[in-house]
């Protein structure tokens, strides 16, 4: 789709997200020729900054975080002309009047109506106020061309998500709202759709008849860093599972879309969320576990416990690890457990989805010939290794009949040359194009909260869990092993 003239208004322009992710992404898109000639970035924040100071700050961010390395001087000198800074309070009407004036001036200069993209790079408690101001200042009147991008977390629970959706819908059509889940912009995540629906090979066995269970793991070595303030209001379930992990689950479990239309894809995904079995309060302890990291060693470095981190309460009951067992009650997935887990300060940084196929129905080989009957696995590596691995039994060369699993590997780095765009590049260009396929629709967000509410409620009611439950640098709490062991499984480590 042709993009047309575009004005990106970043609310929260001096914050971390703008510095680390948004501007490096916009810069790379521009550098690679993805942004049309006429565009502008208006950065809005409270801090006092001149345009050159703002530019300098962003330049440092690009040098530090751009996937293409430091910006060349002559490139940056051109790019910086697209950036302006506007100082203003987010709750002042005058700020939005000033934004409106700048938009009008640019449109006059270009002699065209531009797309105006309002990016809310602010803490979640400001989503409501800012979006209402954008609306009441009539900056969202053009339903085709003005768009709003909202970061996660979208709501704090089901009720607040519904309230936020209702509020947004007073000024914005759903088609103007882009709720970001940056996992959906990752190359390897987008590839799940290609793998499943551009190949006829796996679809016939992609169901309860052949699949034993599915594991989705997103583990991080990083701790909570400087985000204690936010994290204390969130925890692993809200921060990661409600959005990223449930979205991965949707891609694995959804039915084939009829087309690549944004609503068609999202309909199929929301069907999955709506089919997830709702836990009864008394079932939560069997299906969901939480943990919090103590001090420990990560990659040879001594690290603090969560409760010692900045802005974290020394008696915090916030979980930094969560594992949940879910079932999708439909024809395809009846009885197949989906185990999802995520945590901070674990032994490795890896995001991976494992599809464990059932063992053969009859053992023709002598028992001693096979070391592992559950050999058929498909492993989708999201990051940092990008690729897909298929494991199957092979006979070891030799005079004895001895079988063991071998692995067939598709690896991005061996297959493709050239860079991989960052998730934010993909997602921003989609917003500019007006393509919402990779963004969360109102009903998806609410359906995801609905699944997790019993867990959140149960955990809130039990305020005295025995934290910490795992050492930093370990593979997580033992309860997580127990959660899956009762079904006769264990968490799969990647060979
Ligand atoms: C964010 C979470 O959404 O995702 C962070 O708020 C987490 O807590 C991050 O660290 C992980 O993203 P990625 O792309 O590094 O896997």
PDB file of C-alpha atoms in Angstrom, residues 52-321:
ATOM      1  CA  UNK A  52      18.935  20.659  18.482  1.00  0.00           C
ATOM      2  CA  UNK A  53      19.042  19.250  22.028  1.00  0.00           C
ATOM      3  CA  UNK A  54      16.214  16.893  21.188  1.00  0.00           C
ATOM      4  CA  UNK A  55      17.996  15.833  18.007  1.00  0.00           C
ATOM      5  CA  UNK A  56      21.237  15.222  19.852  1.00  0.00           C
ATOM      6  CA  UNK A  57      19.508  13.064  22.452  1.00  0.00           C
ATOM      7  CA  UNK A  58      17.839  10.978  19.740  1.00  0.00           C
ATOM      8  CA  UNK A  59      21.087  10.705  17.813  1.00  0.00           C
ATOM      9  CA  UNK A  60      22.702   9.054  20.836  1.00  0.00           C
ATOM     10  CA  UNK A  61      19.829   6.589  20.992  1.00  0.00           C
ATOM     11  CA  UNK A  62      20.207   5.672  17.340  1.00  0.00           C
ATOM     12  CA  UNK A  63      23.961   5.218  17.725  1.00  0.00           C
ATOM     13  CA  UNK A  64      23.372   2.943  20.671  1.00  0.00           C
ATOM     14  CA  UNK A  65      20.380   0.931  19.579  1.00  0.00           C
ATOM     15  CA  UNK A  66      20.007   0.966  15.811  1.00  0.00           C
ATOM     16  CA  UNK A  67      20.427  -2.501  14.320  1.00  0.00           C
ATOM     17  CA  UNK A  68      22.378  -0.894  11.476  1.00  0.00           C
ATOM     18  CA  UNK A  69      24.974   0.596  13.819  1.00  0.00           C
ATOM     19  CA  UNK A  70      25.901   4.228  14.281  1.00  0.00           C
ATOM     20  CA  UNK A  71      24.265   6.833  12.078  1.00  0.00           C
ATOM     21  CA  UNK A  72      26.580   8.328   9.442  1.00  0.00           C
ATOM     22  CA  UNK A  73      26.944  12.080   9.861  1.00  0.00           C
ATOM     23  CA  UNK A  74      25.564  13.018   6.461  1.00  0.00           C
ATOM     24  CA  UNK A  75      22.607  10.672   6.955  1.00  0.00           C
ATOM     25  CA  UNK A  76      21.820  12.052  10.369  1.00  0.00           C
ATOM     26  CA  UNK A  77      22.138  15.637   9.156  1.00  0.00           C
ATOM     27  CA  UNK A  78      19.335  14.989   6.686  1.00  0.00           C
ATOM     28  CA  UNK A  79      17.202  12.921   9.055  1.00  0.00           C
ATOM     29  CA  UNK A  80      17.333  15.432  11.869  1.00  0.00           C
ATOM     30  CA  UNK A  81      15.487  17.944   9.676  1.00  0.00           C
ATOM     31  CA  UNK A  82      12.373  15.803  10.028  1.00  0.00           C
ATOM     32  CA  UNK A  83      12.394  16.074  13.818  1.00  0.00           C
ATOM     33  CA  UNK A  84      10.819  18.828  15.896  1.00  0.00           C
ATOM     34  CA  UNK A  85      10.240  19.139  19.592  1.00  0.00           C
ATOM     35  CA  UNK A  86       7.177  20.570  21.271  1.00  0.00           C
ATOM     36  CA  UNK A  87       7.210  21.193  24.986  1.00  0.00           C
ATOM     37  CA  UNK A  88       3.862  20.744  26.659  1.00  0.00           C
ATOM     38  CA  UNK A  89       1.883  19.271  29.535  1.00  0.00           C
ATOM     39  CA  UNK A  90      -0.197  16.264  28.515  1.00  0.00           C
ATOM     40  CA  UNK A  91      -3.231  17.489  30.409  1.00  0.00           C
ATOM     41  CA  UNK A  92      -3.205  20.993  28.900  1.00  0.00           C
ATOM     42  CA  UNK A  93      -5.546  21.745  26.006  1.00  0.00           C
ATOM     43  CA  UNK A  94      -2.966  24.194  24.679  1.00  0.00           C
ATOM     44  CA  UNK A  95      -0.551  21.323  23.975  1.00  0.00           C
ATOM     45  CA  UNK A  96      -3.020  19.730  21.598  1.00  0.00           C
ATOM     46  CA  UNK A  97      -3.846  23.078  20.011  1.00  0.00           C
ATOM     47  CA  UNK A  98      -0.137  23.505  19.327  1.00  0.00           C
ATOM     48  CA  UNK A  99       0.073  20.012  17.811  1.00  0.00           C
ATOM     49  CA  UNK A 100      -2.941  20.807  15.638  1.00  0.00           C
ATOM     50  CA  UNK A 101      -1.307  24.002  14.453  1.00  0.00           C
ATOM     51  CA  UNK A 102       1.879  22.183  13.480  1.00  0.00           C
ATOM     52  CA  UNK A 103      -0.078  19.528  11.606  1.00  0.00           C
ATOM     53  CA  UNK A 104      -2.005  22.215   9.700  1.00  0.00           C
ATOM     54  CA  UNK A 105       1.194  24.083   8.835  1.00  0.00           C
ATOM     55  CA  UNK A 106       2.815  20.930   7.446  1.00  0.00           C
ATOM     56  CA  UNK A 107      -0.267  20.038   5.455  1.00  0.00           C
ATOM     57  CA  UNK A 108      -0.343  23.517   4.010  1.00  0.00           C
ATOM     58  CA  UNK A 109       3.313  23.280   3.067  1.00  0.00           C
ATOM     59  CA  UNK A 110       2.771  19.869   1.461  1.00  0.00           C
ATOM     60  CA  UNK A 111      -0.582  20.861   0.003  1.00  0.00           C
ATOM     61  CA  UNK A 112      -2.030  17.518   1.075  1.00  0.00           C
ATOM     62  CA  UNK A 113      -3.862  15.870   3.920  1.00  0.00           C
ATOM     63  CA  UNK A 114      -1.338  13.822   5.883  1.00  0.00           C
ATOM     64  CA  UNK A 115      -1.717  10.682   7.960  1.00  0.00           C
ATOM     65  CA  UNK A 116      -1.357  11.758  11.547  1.00  0.00           C
ATOM     66  CA  UNK A 117      -0.157   9.001  13.821  1.00  0.00           C
ATOM     67  CA  UNK A 118      -0.387   9.716  17.553  1.00  0.00           C
ATOM     68  CA  UNK A 119       1.988   7.416  19.391  1.00  0.00           C
ATOM     69  CA  UNK A 120       1.375   7.177  23.134  1.00  0.00           C
ATOM     70  CA  UNK A 121       4.852   6.362  24.438  1.00  0.00           C
ATOM     71  CA  UNK A 122       3.803   7.115  27.998  1.00  0.00           C
ATOM     72  CA  UNK A 123       3.033   5.149  31.165  1.00  0.00           C
ATOM     73  CA  UNK A 124      -0.359   3.409  31.074  1.00  0.00           C
ATOM     74  CA  UNK A 125      -1.952   5.755  33.598  1.00  0.00           C
ATOM     75  CA  UNK A 126      -1.761   8.478  30.954  1.00  0.00           C
ATOM     76  CA  UNK A 127      -3.446   6.565  28.115  1.00  0.00           C
ATOM     77  CA  UNK A 128      -6.934   7.741  29.033  1.00  0.00           C
ATOM     78  CA  UNK A 129      -6.140  11.390  29.604  1.00  0.00           C
ATOM     79  CA  UNK A 130      -4.091  11.814  26.454  1.00  0.00           C
ATOM     80  CA  UNK A 131      -6.417   9.946  24.136  1.00  0.00           C
ATOM     81  CA  UNK A 132      -9.381  11.957  25.401  1.00  0.00           C
ATOM     82  CA  UNK A 133      -7.501  15.203  24.787  1.00  0.00           C
ATOM     83  CA  UNK A 134      -6.589  14.139  21.262  1.00  0.00           C
ATOM     84  CA  UNK A 135     -10.244  13.374  20.674  1.00  0.00           C
ATOM     85  CA  UNK A 136     -11.714  16.496  22.229  1.00  0.00           C
ATOM     86  CA  UNK A 137      -9.195  18.664  20.363  1.00  0.00           C
ATOM     87  CA  UNK A 138     -10.645  17.200  17.155  1.00  0.00           C
ATOM     88  CA  UNK A 139      -7.351  15.757  16.050  1.00  0.00           C
ATOM     89  CA  UNK A 140      -8.909  12.368  15.344  1.00  0.00           C
ATOM     90  CA  UNK A 141     -11.774  13.526  13.152  1.00  0.00           C
ATOM     91  CA  UNK A 142     -10.362  12.122   9.933  1.00  0.00           C
ATOM     92  CA  UNK A 143     -11.251   8.462  10.401  1.00  0.00           C
ATOM     93  CA  UNK A 144      -9.150   7.387   7.432  1.00  0.00           C
ATOM     94  CA  UNK A 145      -5.994   9.284   8.191  1.00  0.00           C
ATOM     95  CA  UNK A 146      -5.621   9.857  11.886  1.00  0.00           C
ATOM     96  CA  UNK A 147      -4.527   6.931  14.026  1.00  0.00           C
ATOM     97  CA  UNK A 148      -3.602   6.306  17.620  1.00  0.00           C
ATOM     98  CA  UNK A 149      -1.002   3.803  18.785  1.00  0.00           C
ATOM     99  CA  UNK A 150      -1.273   2.478  22.317  1.00  0.00           C
ATOM    100  CA  UNK A 151       1.430   0.547  24.064  1.00  0.00           C
ATOM    101  CA  UNK A 152       0.871  -2.288  26.464  1.00  0.00           C
ATOM    102  CA  UNK A 153      -0.218  -2.929  29.149  1.00  0.00           C
ATOM    103  CA  UNK A 154      -3.701  -2.310  27.844  1.00  0.00           C
ATOM    104  CA  UNK A 155      -5.622  -2.167  31.110  1.00  0.00           C
ATOM    105  CA  UNK A 156      -4.745  -3.684  34.430  1.00  0.00           C
ATOM    106  CA  UNK A 157      -7.489  -6.281  34.428  1.00  0.00           C
ATOM    107  CA  UNK A 158     -10.621  -7.084  32.428  1.00  0.00           C
ATOM    108  CA  UNK A 159     -12.648  -4.252  33.861  1.00  0.00           C
ATOM    109  CA  UNK A 160     -10.090  -1.529  33.222  1.00  0.00           C
ATOM    110  CA  UNK A 161      -9.451  -2.849  29.700  1.00  0.00           C
ATOM    111  CA  UNK A 162     -13.165  -2.673  28.934  1.00  0.00           C
ATOM    112  CA  UNK A 163     -13.293   0.853  30.360  1.00  0.00           C
ATOM    113  CA  UNK A 164     -10.334   1.972  28.295  1.00  0.00           C
ATOM    114  CA  UNK A 165     -11.851   0.480  25.145  1.00  0.00           C
ATOM    115  CA  UNK A 166     -15.163   2.207  25.818  1.00  0.00           C
ATOM    116  CA  UNK A 167     -13.434   5.489  26.375  1.00  0.00           C
ATOM    117  CA  UNK A 168     -11.330   5.200  23.221  1.00  0.00           C
ATOM    118  CA  UNK A 169     -14.406   4.390  21.189  1.00  0.00           C
ATOM    119  CA  UNK A 170     -16.010   7.707  22.144  1.00  0.00           C
ATOM    120  CA  UNK A 171     -13.486   9.500  19.908  1.00  0.00           C
ATOM    121  CA  UNK A 172     -11.887   6.845  17.730  1.00  0.00           C
ATOM    122  CA  UNK A 173     -13.267   4.201  15.421  1.00  0.00           C
ATOM    123  CA  UNK A 174     -11.790   0.787  16.143  1.00  0.00           C
ATOM    124  CA  UNK A 175     -10.035   1.023  12.771  1.00  0.00           C
ATOM    125  CA  UNK A 176      -8.070   4.044  14.044  1.00  0.00           C
ATOM    126  CA  UNK A 177      -6.737   2.255  17.141  1.00  0.00           C
ATOM    127  CA  UNK A 178      -3.464   0.328  17.011  1.00  0.00           C
ATOM    128  CA  UNK A 179      -2.807  -1.613  20.219  1.00  0.00           C
ATOM    129  CA  UNK A 180       0.798  -2.719  20.002  1.00  0.00           C
ATOM    130  CA  UNK A 181       2.100  -6.110  21.007  1.00  0.00           C
ATOM    131  CA  UNK A 182       5.667  -5.954  19.791  1.00  0.00           C
ATOM    132  CA  UNK A 183       6.011  -9.749  19.707  1.00  0.00           C
ATOM    133  CA  UNK A 184       3.706  -9.782  16.695  1.00  0.00           C
ATOM    134  CA  UNK A 185       6.219  -7.689  14.768  1.00  0.00           C
ATOM    135  CA  UNK A 186       9.065 -10.160  15.236  1.00  0.00           C
ATOM    136  CA  UNK A 187      10.105 -11.895  12.017  1.00  0.00           C
ATOM    137  CA  UNK A 188       9.994 -15.365  13.481  1.00  0.00           C
ATOM    138  CA  UNK A 189       6.555 -14.745  14.948  1.00  0.00           C
ATOM    139  CA  UNK A 190       5.173 -13.591  11.610  1.00  0.00           C
ATOM    140  CA  UNK A 191       6.729 -16.676  10.103  1.00  0.00           C
ATOM    141  CA  UNK A 192       4.457 -18.917  12.178  1.00  0.00           C
ATOM    142  CA  UNK A 193       1.595 -17.998   9.853  1.00  0.00           C
ATOM    143  CA  UNK A 194       3.730 -18.730   6.798  1.00  0.00           C
ATOM    144  CA  UNK A 195       4.900 -22.024   8.231  1.00  0.00           C
ATOM    145  CA  UNK A 196       1.402 -23.169   9.105  1.00  0.00           C
ATOM    146  CA  UNK A 197      -0.613 -21.861   6.201  1.00  0.00           C
ATOM    147  CA  UNK A 198       1.749 -21.763   3.235  1.00  0.00           C
ATOM    148  CA  UNK A 199       2.706 -25.422   3.657  1.00  0.00           C
ATOM    149  CA  UNK A 200       0.396 -28.370   3.276  1.00  0.00           C
ATOM    150  CA  UNK A 201       2.792 -30.688   5.065  1.00  0.00           C
ATOM    151  CA  UNK A 202       2.082 -30.046   8.730  1.00  0.00           C
ATOM    152  CA  UNK A 203      -1.535 -28.948   8.791  1.00  0.00           C
ATOM    153  CA  UNK A 204      -2.962 -32.504   8.590  1.00  0.00           C
ATOM    154  CA  UNK A 205      -1.162 -33.478  11.791  1.00  0.00           C
ATOM    155  CA  UNK A 206      -1.645 -30.137  13.560  1.00  0.00           C
ATOM    156  CA  UNK A 207      -4.282 -31.359  15.974  1.00  0.00           C
ATOM    157  CA  UNK A 208      -5.159 -33.497  18.972  1.00  0.00           C
ATOM    158  CA  UNK A 209      -4.701 -36.739  17.042  1.00  0.00           C
ATOM    159  CA  UNK A 210      -0.988 -36.200  16.611  1.00  0.00           C
ATOM    160  CA  UNK A 211       0.068 -33.485  19.008  1.00  0.00           C
ATOM    161  CA  UNK A 212       0.651 -34.469  22.601  1.00  0.00           C
ATOM    162  CA  UNK A 213       1.154 -31.001  24.073  1.00  0.00           C
ATOM    163  CA  UNK A 214       2.591 -27.591  23.376  1.00  0.00           C
ATOM    164  CA  UNK A 215       5.093 -25.535  25.351  1.00  0.00           C
ATOM    165  CA  UNK A 216       5.663 -21.827  25.000  1.00  0.00           C
ATOM    166  CA  UNK A 217       8.628 -20.379  26.860  1.00  0.00           C
ATOM    167  CA  UNK A 218       9.863 -16.804  27.004  1.00  0.00           C
ATOM    168  CA  UNK A 219      12.743 -16.647  29.436  1.00  0.00           C
ATOM    169  CA  UNK A 220      14.970 -13.684  30.165  1.00  0.00           C
ATOM    170  CA  UNK A 221      18.287 -13.283  31.939  1.00  0.00           C
ATOM    171  CA  UNK A 222      17.506  -9.638  32.614  1.00  0.00           C
ATOM    172  CA  UNK A 223      15.932  -8.632  35.882  1.00  0.00           C
ATOM    173  CA  UNK A 224      13.433  -5.861  36.327  1.00  0.00           C
ATOM    174  CA  UNK A 225      16.171  -3.228  35.759  1.00  0.00           C
ATOM    175  CA  UNK A 226      14.996   0.353  36.294  1.00  0.00           C
ATOM    176  CA  UNK A 227      11.331  -0.525  35.742  1.00  0.00           C
ATOM    177  CA  UNK A 228      10.464  -1.399  39.335  1.00  0.00           C
ATOM    178  CA  UNK A 229       7.773   1.255  39.513  1.00  0.00           C
ATOM    179  CA  UNK A 230       5.870  -0.190  36.616  1.00  0.00           C
ATOM    180  CA  UNK A 231       6.638  -3.821  37.355  1.00  0.00           C
ATOM    181  CA  UNK A 232       5.317  -3.588  40.893  1.00  0.00           C
ATOM    182  CA  UNK A 233       1.903  -2.857  39.376  1.00  0.00           C
ATOM    183  CA  UNK A 234       2.218  -5.617  36.800  1.00  0.00           C
ATOM    184  CA  UNK A 235       4.084  -8.877  37.418  1.00  0.00           C
ATOM    185  CA  UNK A 236       4.896 -11.575  34.890  1.00  0.00           C
ATOM    186  CA  UNK A 237       1.308 -12.593  34.183  1.00  0.00           C
ATOM    187  CA  UNK A 238       0.240  -9.085  33.166  1.00  0.00           C
ATOM    188  CA  UNK A 239       3.549  -8.036  31.655  1.00  0.00           C
ATOM    189  CA  UNK A 240       4.092 -11.026  29.373  1.00  0.00           C
ATOM    190  CA  UNK A 241       1.432 -13.740  29.416  1.00  0.00           C
ATOM    191  CA  UNK A 242      -1.660 -11.565  28.961  1.00  0.00           C
ATOM    192  CA  UNK A 243      -0.209 -10.233  25.734  1.00  0.00           C
ATOM    193  CA  UNK A 244       2.902 -11.782  24.181  1.00  0.00           C
ATOM    194  CA  UNK A 245       2.496 -15.418  25.211  1.00  0.00           C
ATOM    195  CA  UNK A 246      -1.232 -15.632  24.581  1.00  0.00           C
ATOM    196  CA  UNK A 247      -0.657 -14.095  21.166  1.00  0.00           C
ATOM    197  CA  UNK A 248       1.926 -16.746  20.373  1.00  0.00           C
ATOM    198  CA  UNK A 249      -0.555 -19.354  21.508  1.00  0.00           C
ATOM    199  CA  UNK A 250      -3.191 -17.909  19.147  1.00  0.00           C
ATOM    200  CA  UNK A 251      -0.854 -18.215  16.186  1.00  0.00           C
ATOM    201  CA  UNK A 252      -0.179 -21.850  17.010  1.00  0.00           C
ATOM    202  CA  UNK A 253      -3.787 -22.766  17.707  1.00  0.00           C
ATOM    203  CA  UNK A 254      -5.827 -20.695  15.226  1.00  0.00           C
ATOM    204  CA  UNK A 255      -7.727 -22.115  12.268  1.00  0.00           C
ATOM    205  CA  UNK A 256      -6.585 -21.269   8.744  1.00  0.00           C
ATOM    206  CA  UNK A 257      -7.583 -17.742   7.744  1.00  0.00           C
ATOM    207  CA  UNK A 258      -9.472 -17.323   4.496  1.00  0.00           C
ATOM    208  CA  UNK A 259      -7.332 -14.334   3.563  1.00  0.00           C
ATOM    209  CA  UNK A 260      -4.729 -12.016   4.977  1.00  0.00           C
ATOM    210  CA  UNK A 261      -7.330  -9.429   5.806  1.00  0.00           C
ATOM    211  CA  UNK A 262      -6.715  -7.802   9.203  1.00  0.00           C
ATOM    212  CA  UNK A 263     -10.103  -8.674  10.616  1.00  0.00           C
ATOM    213  CA  UNK A 264     -10.103 -12.171   9.204  1.00  0.00           C
ATOM    214  CA  UNK A 265      -6.796 -12.982  10.926  1.00  0.00           C
ATOM    215  CA  UNK A 266      -7.943 -11.379  14.153  1.00  0.00           C
ATOM    216  CA  UNK A 267     -11.259 -13.213  14.048  1.00  0.00           C
ATOM    217  CA  UNK A 268      -9.438 -16.505  13.860  1.00  0.00           C
ATOM    218  CA  UNK A 269      -7.170 -15.534  16.736  1.00  0.00           C
ATOM    219  CA  UNK A 270      -9.941 -14.346  18.976  1.00  0.00           C
ATOM    220  CA  UNK A 271     -11.736 -17.659  18.369  1.00  0.00           C
ATOM    221  CA  UNK A 272      -8.814 -19.352  20.106  1.00  0.00           C
ATOM    222  CA  UNK A 273      -8.928 -17.039  23.110  1.00  0.00           C
ATOM    223  CA  UNK A 274     -12.679 -17.504  23.403  1.00  0.00           C
ATOM    224  CA  UNK A 275     -12.218 -21.277  23.351  1.00  0.00           C
ATOM    225  CA  UNK A 276      -9.690 -21.351  26.185  1.00  0.00           C
ATOM    226  CA  UNK A 277     -11.199 -23.158  29.158  1.00  0.00           C
ATOM    227  CA  UNK A 278     -11.980 -20.788  32.021  1.00  0.00           C
ATOM    228  CA  UNK A 279     -10.446 -21.848  35.309  1.00  0.00           C
ATOM    229  CA  UNK A 280     -12.635 -22.143  38.360  1.00  0.00           C
ATOM    230  CA  UNK A 281     -11.185 -20.457  41.454  1.00  0.00           C
ATOM    231  CA  UNK A 282     -10.476 -23.823  43.070  1.00  0.00           C
ATOM    232  CA  UNK A 283      -8.600 -24.989  39.951  1.00  0.00           C
ATOM    233  CA  UNK A 284      -6.131 -22.128  39.836  1.00  0.00           C
ATOM    234  CA  UNK A 285      -3.521 -23.684  42.093  1.00  0.00           C
ATOM    235  CA  UNK A 286      -3.325 -26.765  39.851  1.00  0.00           C
ATOM    236  CA  UNK A 287      -2.993 -24.764  36.644  1.00  0.00           C
ATOM    237  CA  UNK A 288      -1.009 -21.672  37.454  1.00  0.00           C
ATOM    238  CA  UNK A 289       2.115 -21.108  39.479  1.00  0.00           C
ATOM    239  CA  UNK A 290       4.114 -18.014  40.278  1.00  0.00           C
ATOM    240  CA  UNK A 291       7.587 -17.296  41.521  1.00  0.00           C
ATOM    241  CA  UNK A 292       9.907 -14.461  42.370  1.00  0.00           C
ATOM    242  CA  UNK A 293      13.661 -14.337  41.954  1.00  0.00           C
ATOM    243  CA  UNK A 294      16.027 -14.266  44.856  1.00  0.00           C
ATOM    244  CA  UNK A 295      19.640 -13.193  44.517  1.00  0.00           C
ATOM    245  CA  UNK A 296      21.978 -15.386  42.545  1.00  0.00           C
ATOM    246  CA  UNK A 297      24.432 -15.579  39.692  1.00  0.00           C
ATOM    247  CA  UNK A 298      23.595 -14.843  36.085  1.00  0.00           C
ATOM    248  CA  UNK A 299      26.349 -15.557  33.568  1.00  0.00           C
ATOM    249  CA  UNK A 300      29.049 -15.214  36.213  1.00  0.00           C
ATOM    250  CA  UNK A 301      27.674 -12.001  37.683  1.00  0.00           C
ATOM    251  CA  UNK A 302      26.223 -11.727  41.162  1.00  0.00           C
ATOM    252  CA  UNK A 303      22.765 -10.153  41.003  1.00  0.00           C
ATOM    253  CA  UNK A 304      20.273  -8.842  43.561  1.00  0.00           C
ATOM    254  CA  UNK A 305      16.969 -10.372  44.477  1.00  0.00           C
ATOM    255  CA  UNK A 306      13.800  -8.795  43.105  1.00  0.00           C
ATOM    256  CA  UNK A 307      12.941  -7.339  46.504  1.00  0.00           C
ATOM    257  CA  UNK A 308      16.265  -5.495  46.558  1.00  0.00           C
ATOM    258  CA  UNK A 309      15.761  -3.875  43.157  1.00  0.00           C
ATOM    259  CA  UNK A 310      15.175  -0.105  42.935  1.00  0.00           C
ATOM    260  CA  UNK A 311      11.548   1.003  43.400  1.00  0.00           C
ATOM    261  CA  UNK A 312      10.519  -2.461  44.564  1.00  0.00           C
ATOM    262  CA  UNK A 313       8.964  -3.044  47.954  1.00  0.00           C
ATOM    263  CA  UNK A 314      11.198  -5.169  50.244  1.00  0.00           C
ATOM    264  CA  UNK A 315       8.125  -7.280  50.951  1.00  0.00           C
ATOM    265  CA  UNK A 316       6.802  -7.304  47.386  1.00  0.00           C
ATOM    266  CA  UNK A 317       4.471 -10.123  46.426  1.00  0.00           C
ATOM    267  CA  UNK A 318       4.755  -9.456  42.726  1.00  0.00           C
ATOM    268  CA  UNK A 319       5.637 -12.477  40.616  1.00  0.00           C
ATOM    269  CA  UNK A 320       8.611 -12.355  38.265  1.00  0.00           C
ATOM    270  CA  UNK A 321       7.859 -15.838  36.946  1.00  0.00           C
TER     271      UNK A 321
END
